Amino acid sequence: MNKTVLITGATSGLGYEFVKMFAADGYDLVLVARNKLKMEEIKSHYSNSKVTVIEKDLSNQYAAKEVFEEVKAAGITINTLVNNAGFGLMGKFDELQISKQSEMIQLNITALTELTYYFLPEMRNSSNAARILNVASTAAFQPGPLMAVYYATKAYVLSFSEALAEELTDTNVTVTTLCPGATKTNFASVANVEKTKMFSGAMSSQEVAEEGYRALLSGKRVVITGSTNKLGAYAAKFLPRSLAAKIAKYVAKEA
Ligand SMILES: NC(=O)c1ccc[n+]([C@@H]2O[C@H](COP(=O)([O-])OP(=O)(O)OC[C@H]3O[C@@H](n4cnc5c(N)ncnc54)[C@H](OP(=O)(O)O)[C@@H]3O)[C@@H](O)[C@H]2O)c1
């Protein structure tokens, strides 16, 4: 039976690393992002896999449903869903454009939730193992002043995914949440955080994706990448939230 993975944000960074790993393991691929040219270029490298390209801005209101309908119209069944697309923004909440912050909520939260909702029934009905990987962040573990909405979106992703994993106990579907810390991708330039203290020790996108991939295949519920990030997330559990917020504000400043 063919294994097919749908990966959002497949054109760069972690998403592109996942494309390489799933293709190497013989999966057929459904790539979702805005940059069609880049996805067609990626497709041209994988003649051994069936690759379907879906050009979609997932920050649009009905995008997730449209993706689901396009996948169904193509007769494709998804066994693995990787909700990876997302972005952040650095700045004071009241000084950033509200339209950009709403776009972030739509992409990081709504699209991820709705894609999971639409694809879950067929994944549950499958007689084979099915897997969901939701990309959160170490931002999920504390409030994040100067990136307030971004941190909150990732707290949602972690909470939602852990709850869903528990709901799906004893089914064929596992839900894994990947919580990377700073990672070398286009994220930092999009979010305008390249010069911050938090990005001084960024991990490579390959290392992070490999940890996420291993966790996904083993059905692990939550994976925090890298030992420093694991320690930070662990410490955040024991600190008062107000102090954790002060530390997050400090690392958001220029190095
Ligand atoms: N890098 C880090 O330090 C870091 C740390 C923790 C968590 N994360 C999370 O990791 C995930 C992947 O990010 P990355 O680091 O790999 O960043 P990236 O290199 O900027 O990749 C983001 C991907 O998302 C896609 N995307 C962005 N906006 C989209 C939209 N409106 N509709 C559809 N696709 C969209 C982009 O493709 P197009 O431009 O072609 O649409 C791109 O493929 C995100 O959820 C991010 O929050 C990253």
PDB file of C-alpha atoms in Angstrom, residues 95-251:
ATOM      1  CA  GLU A  95       2.806  48.338  17.212  1.00  0.00           C
ATOM      2  CA  LEU A  96       2.541  45.339  14.859  1.00  0.00           C
ATOM      3  CA  GLN A  97      -0.229  45.379  12.247  1.00  0.00           C
ATOM      4  CA  ILE A  98      -3.303  43.574  13.509  1.00  0.00           C
ATOM      5  CA  SER A  99      -3.911  42.167  10.013  1.00  0.00           C
ATOM      6  CA  LYS A 100      -0.509  40.389  10.069  1.00  0.00           C
ATOM      7  CA  GLN A 101      -1.143  39.047  13.570  1.00  0.00           C
ATOM      8  CA  SER A 102      -4.586  37.760  12.567  1.00  0.00           C
ATOM      9  CA  GLU A 103      -2.974  36.121   9.519  1.00  0.00           C
ATOM     10  CA  MET A 104      -0.562  34.405  11.904  1.00  0.00           C
ATOM     11  CA  ILE A 105      -3.410  33.077  14.054  1.00  0.00           C
ATOM     12  CA  GLN A 106      -5.200  31.856  10.929  1.00  0.00           C
ATOM     13  CA  LEU A 107      -2.094  30.017   9.673  1.00  0.00           C
ATOM     14  CA  ASN A 108      -0.513  28.777  12.920  1.00  0.00           C
ATOM     15  CA  ILE A 109      -3.779  27.809  14.618  1.00  0.00           C
ATOM     16  CA  THR A 110      -6.834  27.661  12.354  1.00  0.00           C
ATOM     17  CA  ALA A 111      -5.322  25.983   9.295  1.00  0.00           C
ATOM     18  CA  LEU A 112      -3.533  23.407  11.495  1.00  0.00           C
ATOM     19  CA  THR A 113      -6.721  22.641  13.423  1.00  0.00           C
ATOM     20  CA  GLU A 114      -8.951  22.422  10.348  1.00  0.00           C
ATOM     21  CA  LEU A 115      -6.536  20.290   8.309  1.00  0.00           C
ATOM     22  CA  THR A 116      -6.390  17.882  11.249  1.00  0.00           C
ATOM     23  CA  TYR A 117     -10.197  17.890  11.447  1.00  0.00           C
ATOM     24  CA  TYR A 118     -10.735  17.175   7.751  1.00  0.00           C
ATOM     25  CA  PHE A 119      -8.080  14.458   7.373  1.00  0.00           C
ATOM     26  CA  LEU A 120      -8.573  12.665  10.712  1.00  0.00           C
ATOM     27  CA  PRO A 121     -11.654  10.575   9.761  1.00  0.00           C
ATOM     28  CA  GLU A 122      -9.941   8.838   6.837  1.00  0.00           C
ATOM     29  CA  MET A 123      -6.797   8.373   8.922  1.00  0.00           C
ATOM     30  CA  ARG A 124      -8.870   6.716  11.679  1.00  0.00           C
ATOM     31  CA  ASN A 125     -10.696   4.509   9.177  1.00  0.00           C
ATOM     32  CA  SER A 126      -7.430   3.185   7.807  1.00  0.00           C
ATOM     33  CA  SER A 127      -6.388  -0.288   8.886  1.00  0.00           C
ATOM     34  CA  ASN A 128      -2.777   0.936   8.972  1.00  0.00           C
ATOM     35  CA  ALA A 129      -0.916   3.231  11.349  1.00  0.00           C
ATOM     36  CA  ALA A 130      -1.566   6.913  10.680  1.00  0.00           C
ATOM     37  CA  ARG A 131       0.452   9.810  12.027  1.00  0.00           C
ATOM     38  CA  ILE A 132       0.065  13.529  12.630  1.00  0.00           C
ATOM     39  CA  LEU A 133       3.013  15.853  13.269  1.00  0.00           C
ATOM     40  CA  ASN A 134       2.145  19.324  14.510  1.00  0.00           C
ATOM     41  CA  VAL A 135       4.993  21.832  14.638  1.00  0.00           C
ATOM     42  CA  ALA A 136       4.823  23.988  17.764  1.00  0.00           C
ATOM     43  CA  SER A 137       7.920  25.566  19.340  1.00  0.00           C
ATOM     44  CA  THR A 138       9.708  25.979  22.658  1.00  0.00           C
ATOM     45  CA  ALA A 139       7.693  29.235  22.583  1.00  0.00           C
ATOM     46  CA  ALA A 140       4.770  27.035  23.692  1.00  0.00           C
ATOM     47  CA  PHE A 141       6.109  26.747  27.248  1.00  0.00           C
ATOM     48  CA  GLN A 142       5.970  30.383  28.412  1.00  0.00           C
ATOM     49  CA  PRO A 143       4.512  33.781  27.529  1.00  0.00           C
ATOM     50  CA  GLY A 144       6.603  35.652  24.941  1.00  0.00           C
ATOM     51  CA  PRO A 145       6.683  39.424  25.269  1.00  0.00           C
ATOM     52  CA  LEU A 146       7.613  41.110  21.944  1.00  0.00           C
ATOM     53  CA  MET A 147       6.259  38.031  20.140  1.00  0.00           C
ATOM     54  CA  ALA A 148       3.095  37.747  22.207  1.00  0.00           C
ATOM     55  CA  VAL A 149       0.776  36.373  19.532  1.00  0.00           C
ATOM     56  CA  TYR A 150       3.363  33.962  18.099  1.00  0.00           C
ATOM     57  CA  TYR A 151       4.116  32.411  21.516  1.00  0.00           C
ATOM     58  CA  ALA A 152       0.392  32.130  22.214  1.00  0.00           C
ATOM     59  CA  THR A 153      -0.249  30.379  18.883  1.00  0.00           C
ATOM     60  CA  LYS A 154       2.389  27.794  19.725  1.00  0.00           C
ATOM     61  CA  ALA A 155       0.964  27.263  23.235  1.00  0.00           C
ATOM     62  CA  TYR A 156      -2.320  26.481  21.465  1.00  0.00           C
ATOM     63  CA  VAL A 157      -0.638  23.993  19.108  1.00  0.00           C
ATOM     64  CA  LEU A 158       0.981  22.131  22.007  1.00  0.00           C
ATOM     65  CA  SER A 159      -2.173  22.047  24.140  1.00  0.00           C
ATOM     66  CA  PHE A 160      -4.441  21.026  21.251  1.00  0.00           C
ATOM     67  CA  SER A 161      -2.063  18.324  20.033  1.00  0.00           C
ATOM     68  CA  GLU A 162      -1.463  16.781  23.453  1.00  0.00           C
ATOM     69  CA  ALA A 163      -5.206  16.671  24.100  1.00  0.00           C
ATOM     70  CA  LEU A 164      -5.891  15.096  20.718  1.00  0.00           C
ATOM     71  CA  ALA A 165      -3.122  12.525  21.279  1.00  0.00           C
ATOM     72  CA  GLU A 166      -4.888  11.489  24.476  1.00  0.00           C
ATOM     73  CA  GLU A 167      -8.296  11.326  22.737  1.00  0.00           C
ATOM     74  CA  LEU A 168      -6.755   9.033  20.137  1.00  0.00           C
ATOM     75  CA  THR A 169      -5.131   6.634  22.611  1.00  0.00           C
ATOM     76  CA  ASP A 170      -5.812   3.030  21.544  1.00  0.00           C
ATOM     77  CA  THR A 171      -6.548   4.044  17.949  1.00  0.00           C
ATOM     78  CA  ASN A 172      -4.281   3.680  14.921  1.00  0.00           C
ATOM     79  CA  VAL A 173      -3.524   7.434  14.903  1.00  0.00           C
ATOM     80  CA  THR A 174      -0.673   9.059  16.831  1.00  0.00           C
ATOM     81  CA  VAL A 175      -0.165  12.794  17.298  1.00  0.00           C
ATOM     82  CA  THR A 176       3.345  14.140  17.802  1.00  0.00           C
ATOM     83  CA  THR A 177       4.154  17.744  18.676  1.00  0.00           C
ATOM     84  CA  LEU A 178       7.542  19.024  17.588  1.00  0.00           C
ATOM     85  CA  CYS A 179       8.891  21.870  19.730  1.00  0.00           C
ATOM     86  CA  PRO A 180      12.022  23.315  18.141  1.00  0.00           C
ATOM     87  CA  GLY A 181      13.997  26.163  19.617  1.00  0.00           C
ATOM     88  CA  ALA A 182      15.782  28.618  17.321  1.00  0.00           C
ATOM     89  CA  THR A 183      16.538  26.851  14.040  1.00  0.00           C
ATOM     90  CA  LYS A 184      18.364  28.084  10.923  1.00  0.00           C
ATOM     91  CA  THR A 185      15.578  28.534   8.356  1.00  0.00           C
ATOM     92  CA  ASN A 186      13.844  31.525   6.738  1.00  0.00           C
ATOM     93  CA  PHE A 187      11.814  31.900   9.942  1.00  0.00           C
ATOM     94  CA  ALA A 188      14.266  34.357  11.537  1.00  0.00           C
ATOM     95  CA  SER A 189      14.295  36.791   8.618  1.00  0.00           C
ATOM     96  CA  VAL A 190      10.486  36.614   8.214  1.00  0.00           C
ATOM     97  CA  ALA A 191      10.021  37.218  11.959  1.00  0.00           C
ATOM     98  CA  ASN A 192      12.834  39.811  12.124  1.00  0.00           C
ATOM     99  CA  VAL A 193      14.599  37.975  14.968  1.00  0.00           C
ATOM    100  CA  GLU A 194      17.937  37.232  13.290  1.00  0.00           C
ATOM    101  CA  LYS A 195      19.987  39.479  15.580  1.00  0.00           C
ATOM    102  CA  THR A 196      18.344  38.454  18.850  1.00  0.00           C
ATOM    103  CA  LYS A 197      19.953  36.547  21.712  1.00  0.00           C
ATOM    104  CA  MET A 198      17.509  33.670  21.167  1.00  0.00           C
ATOM    105  CA  PHE A 199      18.981  33.048  17.715  1.00  0.00           C
ATOM    106  CA  SER A 200      22.646  33.047  18.715  1.00  0.00           C
ATOM    107  CA  GLY A 201      22.744  29.248  19.170  1.00  0.00           C
ATOM    108  CA  ALA A 202      20.317  28.189  16.426  1.00  0.00           C
ATOM    109  CA  MET A 203      20.300  24.495  15.422  1.00  0.00           C
ATOM    110  CA  SER A 204      20.410  23.294  11.812  1.00  0.00           C
ATOM    111  CA  SER A 205      17.075  22.576  10.147  1.00  0.00           C
ATOM    112  CA  GLN A 206      18.254  19.059   9.261  1.00  0.00           C
ATOM    113  CA  GLU A 207      19.049  18.179  12.905  1.00  0.00           C
ATOM    114  CA  VAL A 208      15.672  19.479  14.067  1.00  0.00           C
ATOM    115  CA  ALA A 209      13.665  17.752  11.349  1.00  0.00           C
ATOM    116  CA  GLU A 210      15.490  14.466  11.959  1.00  0.00           C
ATOM    117  CA  GLU A 211      14.573  14.574  15.649  1.00  0.00           C
ATOM    118  CA  GLY A 212      10.966  15.332  14.718  1.00  0.00           C
ATOM    119  CA  TYR A 213      10.880  12.566  12.122  1.00  0.00           C
ATOM    120  CA  ARG A 214      12.198   9.943  14.553  1.00  0.00           C
ATOM    121  CA  ALA A 215       9.673  11.044  17.188  1.00  0.00           C
ATOM    122  CA  LEU A 216       6.841  10.881  14.653  1.00  0.00           C
ATOM    123  CA  LEU A 217       7.713   7.363  13.546  1.00  0.00           C
ATOM    124  CA  SER A 218       7.930   6.151  17.138  1.00  0.00           C
ATOM    125  CA  GLY A 219       4.613   7.822  18.042  1.00  0.00           C
ATOM    126  CA  LYS A 220       6.192   9.995  20.734  1.00  0.00           C
ATOM    127  CA  ARG A 221       3.800  12.690  21.944  1.00  0.00           C
ATOM    128  CA  VAL A 222       6.123  15.664  22.422  1.00  0.00           C
ATOM    129  CA  VAL A 223       9.674  16.241  21.256  1.00  0.00           C
ATOM    130  CA  ILE A 224      11.758  19.260  22.241  1.00  0.00           C
ATOM    131  CA  THR A 225      14.810  19.483  20.006  1.00  0.00           C
ATOM    132  CA  GLY A 226      18.339  19.855  21.415  1.00  0.00           C
ATOM    133  CA  SER A 227      19.518  19.529  25.014  1.00  0.00           C
ATOM    134  CA  THR A 228      19.626  23.291  25.762  1.00  0.00           C
ATOM    135  CA  ASN A 229      16.034  23.685  24.572  1.00  0.00           C
ATOM    136  CA  LYS A 230      14.933  20.643  26.615  1.00  0.00           C
ATOM    137  CA  LEU A 231      16.515  22.188  29.706  1.00  0.00           C
ATOM    138  CA  GLY A 232      14.884  25.584  29.015  1.00  0.00           C
ATOM    139  CA  ALA A 233      11.430  24.057  28.549  1.00  0.00           C
ATOM    140  CA  TYR A 234      11.866  21.985  31.712  1.00  0.00           C
ATOM    141  CA  ALA A 235      12.966  25.056  33.713  1.00  0.00           C
ATOM    142  CA  ALA A 236       9.990  27.057  32.409  1.00  0.00           C
ATOM    143  CA  LYS A 237       7.667  24.542  34.112  1.00  0.00           C
ATOM    144  CA  PHE A 238       9.011  25.446  37.535  1.00  0.00           C
ATOM    145  CA  LEU A 239       9.481  29.212  37.199  1.00  0.00           C
ATOM    146  CA  PRO A 240       6.721  31.691  38.031  1.00  0.00           C
ATOM    147  CA  ARG A 241       5.105  32.660  34.670  1.00  0.00           C
ATOM    148  CA  SER A 242       5.997  36.326  35.301  1.00  0.00           C
ATOM    149  CA  LEU A 243       9.704  35.462  35.592  1.00  0.00           C
ATOM    150  CA  ALA A 244       9.573  33.166  32.544  1.00  0.00           C
ATOM    151  CA  ALA A 245       8.037  36.091  30.607  1.00  0.00           C
ATOM    152  CA  LYS A 246      10.880  38.403  31.696  1.00  0.00           C
ATOM    153  CA  ILE A 247      13.469  35.866  30.487  1.00  0.00           C
ATOM    154  CA  ALA A 248      11.648  35.495  27.138  1.00  0.00           C
ATOM    155  CA  LYS A 249      11.677  39.303  26.793  1.00  0.00           C
ATOM    156  CA  TYR A 250      15.416  39.392  27.546  1.00  0.00           C
ATOM    157  CA  VAL A 251      16.299  36.834  24.854  1.00  0.00           C
TER     158      VAL A 251
END
